[in-house]
Amino acid sequence: MDFTVILDNAPILLRGFGYTLLVAFSTIALSLVFAVPLAVIRESKWPRAAAIVAAYSWIARATPALTVLFFTYYGLPVLGIYLEPLTSAIIGLTLVSTGYNLEFVRAGLRAVPVGQIDAAKSLGLSPYHTLRQVILPQAMVVAVPPLVSNMTLMVKGSTLASLVAVSELTGEAVALIASTYKSLEILLTVALAYLAINTLLAVAQSRIEKRLARPTATA
């Protein structure tokens, strides 16, 4: 194996790696921001709003991510909405990821004992403070493992962005393979890059779980 091809084309691969990080972590951040309030609405006593969120969650989870990406990149221009490739990729992946994440957060919300909520009410806490100080901290203990698992899927799913003209790592790697014929060296390097990102996410998951895992009284 000749890894000089990696050194010679390091700027190209690093640029692709940067786009991969941008797509993946923008998707992760946005999907988490949207997932929490949507999960709360899904569990609320507003039947119409809950039904809309439930329908969105089902569509997002049942539709292939690539189909959603093609819709945001190729379909929206038909409706007069034109997006840059990077923007369309982030929006498409966020739509898909949020559908999963809101269900993970919802499962965490449902895992909080009713007694905890009743105790908060008896102490005179408002619904907002009950949600923020009592429910969400306990819900996230349950939600963190599947959320991080979905994050790793989004890192790997960022490879789809190359199909809508985003020059992320895998797309750049494929182009280099076509011009250098050094497939093994390039693919090994790319695999190690994704492995490094997901290893860091696994370490972050462990630390977050330890921080959240505090003894709570049950009722």
PDB file of C-alpha atoms in Angstrom:
ATOM      1  CA  MET A   1       0.000   0.000   0.000  1.00  0.00           C
ATOM      2  CA  ASP A   2       1.148   3.491  -0.828  1.00  0.00           C
ATOM      3  CA  PHE A   3      -0.197   6.150   1.525  1.00  0.00           C
ATOM      4  CA  THR A   4       1.666   8.974  -0.169  1.00  0.00           C
ATOM      5  CA  VAL A   5      -1.567   9.535  -2.106  1.00  0.00           C
ATOM      6  CA  ILE A   6      -3.143  10.612   1.194  1.00  0.00           C
ATOM      7  CA  LEU A   7      -0.358  13.097   1.928  1.00  0.00           C
ATOM      8  CA  ASP A   8      -0.404  14.454  -1.595  1.00  0.00           C
ATOM      9  CA  ASN A   9      -4.155  15.024  -1.469  1.00  0.00           C
ATOM     10  CA  ALA A  10      -4.436  15.956   2.209  1.00  0.00           C
ATOM     11  CA  PRO A  11      -5.937  19.440   1.521  1.00  0.00           C
ATOM     12  CA  ILE A  12      -8.737  17.901  -0.535  1.00  0.00           C
ATOM     13  CA  LEU A  13      -9.519  15.247   2.085  1.00  0.00           C
ATOM     14  CA  LEU A  14      -9.344  17.770   4.930  1.00  0.00           C
ATOM     15  CA  ARG A  15     -11.761  20.034   3.086  1.00  0.00           C
ATOM     16  CA  GLY A  16     -14.119  17.099   2.658  1.00  0.00           C
ATOM     17  CA  PHE A  17     -13.685  16.186   6.311  1.00  0.00           C
ATOM     18  CA  GLY A  18     -14.614  19.744   7.266  1.00  0.00           C
ATOM     19  CA  TYR A  19     -17.827  19.547   5.235  1.00  0.00           C
ATOM     20  CA  THR A  20     -18.615  16.191   6.831  1.00  0.00           C
ATOM     21  CA  LEU A  21     -18.262  17.701  10.308  1.00  0.00           C
ATOM     22  CA  LEU A  22     -20.361  20.705   9.297  1.00  0.00           C
ATOM     23  CA  VAL A  23     -23.185  18.616   7.851  1.00  0.00           C
ATOM     24  CA  ALA A  24     -23.168  16.031  10.645  1.00  0.00           C
ATOM     25  CA  PHE A  25     -22.979  18.348  13.634  1.00  0.00           C
ATOM     26  CA  SER A  26     -25.330  20.956  12.183  1.00  0.00           C
ATOM     27  CA  THR A  27     -27.853  18.162  11.694  1.00  0.00           C
ATOM     28  CA  ILE A  28     -27.263  16.826  15.199  1.00  0.00           C
ATOM     29  CA  ALA A  29     -27.610  20.245  16.838  1.00  0.00           C
ATOM     30  CA  LEU A  30     -30.713  21.296  14.912  1.00  0.00           C
ATOM     31  CA  SER A  31     -32.483  17.972  15.358  1.00  0.00           C
ATOM     32  CA  LEU A  32     -31.924  18.098  19.128  1.00  0.00           C
ATOM     33  CA  VAL A  33     -33.207  21.667  19.311  1.00  0.00           C
ATOM     34  CA  PHE A  34     -36.405  20.714  17.466  1.00  0.00           C
ATOM     35  CA  ALA A  35     -36.860  17.267  19.048  1.00  0.00           C
ATOM     36  CA  VAL A  36     -37.405  18.390  22.644  1.00  0.00           C
ATOM     37  CA  PRO A  37     -40.312  20.826  22.089  1.00  0.00           C
ATOM     38  CA  LEU A  38     -41.871  18.494  19.514  1.00  0.00           C
ATOM     39  CA  ALA A  39     -41.703  15.598  21.972  1.00  0.00           C
ATOM     40  CA  VAL A  40     -43.358  17.756  24.622  1.00  0.00           C
ATOM     41  CA  ILE A  41     -46.133  18.667  22.167  1.00  0.00           C
ATOM     42  CA  ARG A  42     -46.468  14.991  21.230  1.00  0.00           C
ATOM     43  CA  GLU A  43     -47.162  14.185  24.885  1.00  0.00           C
ATOM     44  CA  SER A  44     -49.299  17.257  25.525  1.00  0.00           C
ATOM     45  CA  LYS A  45     -53.045  17.540  25.967  1.00  0.00           C
ATOM     46  CA  TRP A  46     -53.400  19.365  22.650  1.00  0.00           C
ATOM     47  CA  PRO A  47     -54.829  16.585  20.457  1.00  0.00           C
ATOM     48  CA  ARG A  48     -54.538  18.364  17.118  1.00  0.00           C
ATOM     49  CA  ALA A  49     -50.970  19.523  17.682  1.00  0.00           C
ATOM     50  CA  ALA A  50     -50.009  16.090  19.003  1.00  0.00           C
ATOM     51  CA  ALA A  51     -51.539  14.436  15.946  1.00  0.00           C
ATOM     52  CA  ILE A  52     -49.600  16.706  13.582  1.00  0.00           C
ATOM     53  CA  VAL A  53     -46.327  15.924  15.351  1.00  0.00           C
ATOM     54  CA  ALA A  54     -47.144  12.197  15.337  1.00  0.00           C
ATOM     55  CA  ALA A  55     -47.803  12.321  11.591  1.00  0.00           C
ATOM     56  CA  TYR A  56     -44.551  14.181  10.960  1.00  0.00           C
ATOM     57  CA  SER A  57     -42.596  11.699  13.088  1.00  0.00           C
ATOM     58  CA  TRP A  58     -44.027   8.746  11.180  1.00  0.00           C
ATOM     59  CA  ILE A  59     -43.353  10.289   7.759  1.00  0.00           C
ATOM     60  CA  ALA A  60     -39.789  11.264   8.731  1.00  0.00           C
ATOM     61  CA  ARG A  61     -39.006   7.772  10.017  1.00  0.00           C
ATOM     62  CA  ALA A  62     -40.748   5.910   7.214  1.00  0.00           C
ATOM     63  CA  THR A  63     -39.204   7.871   4.326  1.00  0.00           C
ATOM     64  CA  PRO A  64     -35.636   7.044   3.195  1.00  0.00           C
ATOM     65  CA  ALA A  65     -33.174   9.804   4.024  1.00  0.00           C
ATOM     66  CA  LEU A  66     -31.960   9.917   0.435  1.00  0.00           C
ATOM     67  CA  THR A  67     -35.505  10.539  -0.790  1.00  0.00           C
ATOM     68  CA  VAL A  68     -35.824  13.470   1.596  1.00  0.00           C
ATOM     69  CA  LEU A  69     -32.482  14.874   0.414  1.00  0.00           C
ATOM     70  CA  PHE A  70     -33.552  14.598  -3.207  1.00  0.00           C
ATOM     71  CA  PHE A  71     -36.810  16.356  -2.343  1.00  0.00           C
ATOM     72  CA  THR A  72     -35.057  19.300  -0.662  1.00  0.00           C
ATOM     73  CA  TYR A  73     -32.493  19.604  -3.474  1.00  0.00           C
ATOM     74  CA  TYR A  74     -34.419  18.640  -6.613  1.00  0.00           C
ATOM     75  CA  GLY A  75     -38.046  18.880  -5.535  1.00  0.00           C
ATOM     76  CA  LEU A  76     -38.233  22.263  -3.824  1.00  0.00           C
ATOM     77  CA  PRO A  77     -37.037  24.192  -6.916  1.00  0.00           C
ATOM     78  CA  VAL A  78     -40.182  22.964  -8.680  1.00  0.00           C
ATOM     79  CA  LEU A  79     -42.102  24.878  -6.007  1.00  0.00           C
ATOM     80  CA  GLY A  80     -39.935  27.944  -6.518  1.00  0.00           C
ATOM     81  CA  ILE A  81     -37.704  27.315  -3.501  1.00  0.00           C
ATOM     82  CA  TYR A  82     -34.000  27.204  -4.351  1.00  0.00           C
ATOM     83  CA  LEU A  83     -31.445  26.106  -1.763  1.00  0.00           C
ATOM     84  CA  GLU A  84     -27.687  25.757  -1.841  1.00  0.00           C
ATOM     85  CA  PRO A  85     -26.492  22.124  -1.803  1.00  0.00           C
ATOM     86  CA  LEU A  86     -25.110  22.404   1.740  1.00  0.00           C
ATOM     87  CA  THR A  87     -28.292  23.998   3.050  1.00  0.00           C
ATOM     88  CA  SER A  88     -30.543  21.434   1.378  1.00  0.00           C
ATOM     89  CA  ALA A  89     -28.450  18.562   2.773  1.00  0.00           C
ATOM     90  CA  ILE A  90     -28.584  19.911   6.328  1.00  0.00           C
ATOM     91  CA  ILE A  91     -32.324  20.582   6.143  1.00  0.00           C
ATOM     92  CA  GLY A  92     -33.082  17.160   4.674  1.00  0.00           C
ATOM     93  CA  LEU A  93     -31.019  15.237   7.209  1.00  0.00           C
ATOM     94  CA  THR A  94     -32.410  17.362  10.034  1.00  0.00           C
ATOM     95  CA  LEU A  95     -35.978  16.534   9.016  1.00  0.00           C
ATOM     96  CA  VAL A  96     -35.176  12.832   9.151  1.00  0.00           C
ATOM     97  CA  SER A  97     -33.118  12.922  12.345  1.00  0.00           C
ATOM     98  CA  THR A  98     -35.685  14.994  14.236  1.00  0.00           C
ATOM     99  CA  GLY A  99     -38.350  12.384  13.545  1.00  0.00           C
ATOM    100  CA  TYR A 100     -36.278   9.804  15.398  1.00  0.00           C
ATOM    101  CA  ASN A 101     -34.972  12.074  18.131  1.00  0.00           C
ATOM    102  CA  LEU A 102     -38.375  13.315  19.191  1.00  0.00           C
ATOM    103  CA  GLU A 103     -39.472   9.710  19.741  1.00  0.00           C
ATOM    104  CA  PHE A 104     -36.401   9.049  21.902  1.00  0.00           C
ATOM    105  CA  VAL A 105     -37.118  12.142  23.987  1.00  0.00           C
ATOM    106  CA  ARG A 106     -40.780  11.179  24.157  1.00  0.00           C
ATOM    107  CA  ALA A 107     -39.830   7.767  25.545  1.00  0.00           C
ATOM    108  CA  GLY A 108     -37.775   9.539  28.195  1.00  0.00           C
ATOM    109  CA  LEU A 109     -40.714  11.778  29.109  1.00  0.00           C
ATOM    110  CA  ARG A 110     -42.983   8.772  29.516  1.00  0.00           C
ATOM    111  CA  ALA A 111     -40.415   7.078  31.753  1.00  0.00           C
ATOM    112  CA  VAL A 112     -40.631   9.798  34.415  1.00  0.00           C
ATOM    113  CA  PRO A 113     -42.750   8.505  37.336  1.00  0.00           C
ATOM    114  CA  VAL A 114     -46.103  10.243  37.722  1.00  0.00           C
ATOM    115  CA  GLY A 115     -45.320  10.694  41.400  1.00  0.00           C
ATOM    116  CA  GLN A 116     -42.490  13.064  40.495  1.00  0.00           C
ATOM    117  CA  ILE A 117     -44.901  15.286  38.591  1.00  0.00           C
ATOM    118  CA  ASP A 118     -47.494  15.174  41.377  1.00  0.00           C
ATOM    119  CA  ALA A 119     -44.818  16.121  43.897  1.00  0.00           C
ATOM    120  CA  ALA A 120     -43.787  19.095  41.767  1.00  0.00           C
ATOM    121  CA  LYS A 121     -47.408  20.251  41.597  1.00  0.00           C
ATOM    122  CA  SER A 122     -47.787  19.911  45.366  1.00  0.00           C
ATOM    123  CA  LEU A 123     -44.736  22.154  45.797  1.00  0.00           C
ATOM    124  CA  GLY A 124     -46.389  24.798  43.656  1.00  0.00           C
ATOM    125  CA  LEU A 125     -44.093  24.553  40.659  1.00  0.00           C
ATOM    126  CA  SER A 126     -45.480  25.936  37.419  1.00  0.00           C
ATOM    127  CA  PRO A 127     -45.840  23.599  34.419  1.00  0.00           C
ATOM    128  CA  TYR A 128     -42.782  25.232  32.838  1.00  0.00           C
ATOM    129  CA  HIS A 129     -40.587  24.772  35.909  1.00  0.00           C
ATOM    130  CA  THR A 130     -41.916  21.254  36.410  1.00  0.00           C
ATOM    131  CA  LEU A 131     -40.887  20.400  32.871  1.00  0.00           C
ATOM    132  CA  ARG A 132     -37.494  22.078  33.096  1.00  0.00           C
ATOM    133  CA  GLN A 133     -36.453  21.122  36.625  1.00  0.00           C
ATOM    134  CA  VAL A 134     -38.189  17.797  37.203  1.00  0.00           C
ATOM    135  CA  ILE A 135     -39.235  16.058  34.010  1.00  0.00           C
ATOM    136  CA  LEU A 136     -36.533  16.831  31.431  1.00  0.00           C
ATOM    137  CA  PRO A 137     -33.512  16.043  33.638  1.00  0.00           C
ATOM    138  CA  GLN A 138     -34.905  12.573  34.346  1.00  0.00           C
ATOM    139  CA  ALA A 139     -36.164  12.059  30.810  1.00  0.00           C
ATOM    140  CA  MET A 140     -32.761  12.763  29.314  1.00  0.00           C
ATOM    141  CA  VAL A 141     -31.173   9.960  31.341  1.00  0.00           C
ATOM    142  CA  VAL A 142     -33.341   7.550  29.358  1.00  0.00           C
ATOM    143  CA  ALA A 143     -33.061   9.441  26.069  1.00  0.00           C
ATOM    144  CA  VAL A 144     -29.285   9.975  25.882  1.00  0.00           C
ATOM    145  CA  PRO A 145     -28.207   6.458  24.724  1.00  0.00           C
ATOM    146  CA  PRO A 146     -30.575   6.277  21.716  1.00  0.00           C
ATOM    147  CA  LEU A 147     -29.925   9.944  20.923  1.00  0.00           C
ATOM    148  CA  VAL A 148     -26.179   9.341  20.697  1.00  0.00           C
ATOM    149  CA  SER A 149     -26.782   6.209  18.633  1.00  0.00           C
ATOM    150  CA  ASN A 150     -28.774   8.348  16.213  1.00  0.00           C
ATOM    151  CA  MET A 151     -25.949  10.890  16.177  1.00  0.00           C
ATOM    152  CA  THR A 152     -23.540   8.213  14.957  1.00  0.00           C
ATOM    153  CA  LEU A 153     -26.054   7.316  12.250  1.00  0.00           C
ATOM    154  CA  MET A 154     -26.196  10.955  11.209  1.00  0.00           C
ATOM    155  CA  VAL A 155     -22.401  11.112  10.978  1.00  0.00           C
ATOM    156  CA  LYS A 156     -22.484   8.127   8.652  1.00  0.00           C
ATOM    157  CA  GLY A 157     -25.591   9.463   6.934  1.00  0.00           C
ATOM    158  CA  SER A 158     -23.736  12.662   6.068  1.00  0.00           C
ATOM    159  CA  THR A 159     -22.168  10.656   3.228  1.00  0.00           C
ATOM    160  CA  LEU A 160     -25.489  11.046   1.402  1.00  0.00           C
ATOM    161  CA  ALA A 161     -24.785  14.762   1.094  1.00  0.00           C
ATOM    162  CA  SER A 162     -22.311  13.971  -1.684  1.00  0.00           C
ATOM    163  CA  LEU A 163     -25.298  12.935  -3.827  1.00  0.00           C
ATOM    164  CA  VAL A 164     -26.669  16.479  -3.721  1.00  0.00           C
ATOM    165  CA  ALA A 165     -23.387  18.117  -4.740  1.00  0.00           C
ATOM    166  CA  VAL A 166     -21.849  18.641  -1.293  1.00  0.00           C
ATOM    167  CA  SER A 167     -18.102  17.984  -1.373  1.00  0.00           C
ATOM    168  CA  GLU A 168     -17.955  16.029   1.884  1.00  0.00           C
ATOM    169  CA  LEU A 169     -15.355  13.409   2.753  1.00  0.00           C
ATOM    170  CA  THR A 170     -16.824  10.389   0.983  1.00  0.00           C
ATOM    171  CA  GLY A 171     -17.579  12.360  -2.172  1.00  0.00           C
ATOM    172  CA  GLU A 172     -14.017  13.676  -2.306  1.00  0.00           C
ATOM    173  CA  ALA A 173     -12.696  10.176  -1.642  1.00  0.00           C
ATOM    174  CA  VAL A 174     -14.670   8.707  -4.547  1.00  0.00           C
ATOM    175  CA  ALA A 175     -13.340  11.416  -6.852  1.00  0.00           C
ATOM    176  CA  LEU A 176      -9.765  10.716  -5.733  1.00  0.00           C
ATOM    177  CA  ILE A 177     -10.190   6.985  -6.267  1.00  0.00           C
ATOM    178  CA  ALA A 178     -11.355   7.653  -9.812  1.00  0.00           C
ATOM    179  CA  SER A 179      -8.247   9.716 -10.555  1.00  0.00           C
ATOM    180  CA  THR A 180      -5.580   7.800  -8.592  1.00  0.00           C
ATOM    181  CA  TYR A 181      -6.885   4.198  -8.458  1.00  0.00           C
ATOM    182  CA  LYS A 182      -5.673   3.994  -4.842  1.00  0.00           C
ATOM    183  CA  SER A 183      -8.973   2.735  -3.492  1.00  0.00           C
ATOM    184  CA  LEU A 184      -7.706   0.733  -0.505  1.00  0.00           C
ATOM    185  CA  GLU A 185      -5.535   3.493   0.940  1.00  0.00           C
ATOM    186  CA  ILE A 186      -8.182   6.166   0.485  1.00  0.00           C
ATOM    187  CA  LEU A 187     -11.069   4.081   1.839  1.00  0.00           C
ATOM    188  CA  LEU A 188      -9.055   3.026   4.894  1.00  0.00           C
ATOM    189  CA  THR A 189      -8.284   6.659   5.639  1.00  0.00           C
ATOM    190  CA  VAL A 190     -11.917   7.665   5.254  1.00  0.00           C
ATOM    191  CA  ALA A 191     -13.065   4.786   7.470  1.00  0.00           C
ATOM    192  CA  LEU A 192     -10.616   5.833  10.189  1.00  0.00           C
ATOM    193  CA  ALA A 193     -11.921   9.403  10.016  1.00  0.00           C
ATOM    194  CA  TYR A 194     -15.517   8.282  10.589  1.00  0.00           C
ATOM    195  CA  LEU A 195     -14.373   5.898  13.309  1.00  0.00           C
ATOM    196  CA  ALA A 196     -12.627   8.771  15.098  1.00  0.00           C
ATOM    197  CA  ILE A 197     -15.739  10.965  15.025  1.00  0.00           C
ATOM    198  CA  ASN A 198     -18.022   8.230  16.322  1.00  0.00           C
ATOM    199  CA  THR A 199     -15.516   7.212  19.001  1.00  0.00           C
ATOM    200  CA  LEU A 200     -15.574  10.785  20.311  1.00  0.00           C
ATOM    201  CA  LEU A 201     -19.376  10.654  20.353  1.00  0.00           C
ATOM    202  CA  ALA A 202     -19.250   7.409  22.347  1.00  0.00           C
ATOM    203  CA  VAL A 203     -16.900   8.990  24.885  1.00  0.00           C
ATOM    204  CA  ALA A 204     -19.190  12.021  25.127  1.00  0.00           C
ATOM    205  CA  GLN A 205     -22.167   9.694  25.685  1.00  0.00           C
ATOM    206  CA  SER A 206     -20.419   7.990  28.591  1.00  0.00           C
ATOM    207  CA  ARG A 207     -19.589  11.291  30.259  1.00  0.00           C
ATOM    208  CA  ILE A 208     -23.078  12.698  29.772  1.00  0.00           C
ATOM    209  CA  GLU A 209     -24.663   9.565  31.214  1.00  0.00           C
ATOM    210  CA  LYS A 210     -22.432   9.752  34.284  1.00  0.00           C
ATOM    211  CA  ARG A 211     -23.311  13.400  34.769  1.00  0.00           C
ATOM    212  CA  LEU A 212     -27.045  12.804  34.414  1.00  0.00           C
ATOM    213  CA  ALA A 213     -27.153   9.628  36.500  1.00  0.00           C
ATOM    214  CA  ARG A 214     -27.875  11.244  39.840  1.00  0.00           C
ATOM    215  CA  PRO A 215     -30.006   9.552  42.490  1.00  0.00           C
ATOM    216  CA  THR A 216     -33.585  10.786  42.436  1.00  0.00           C
ATOM    217  CA  ALA A 217     -36.362  10.088  44.884  1.00  0.00           C
ATOM    218  CA  THR A 218     -39.234   8.018  43.546  1.00  0.00           C
ATOM    219  CA  ALA A 219     -42.836   8.334  44.573  1.00  0.00           C
TER     220      ALA A 219
END
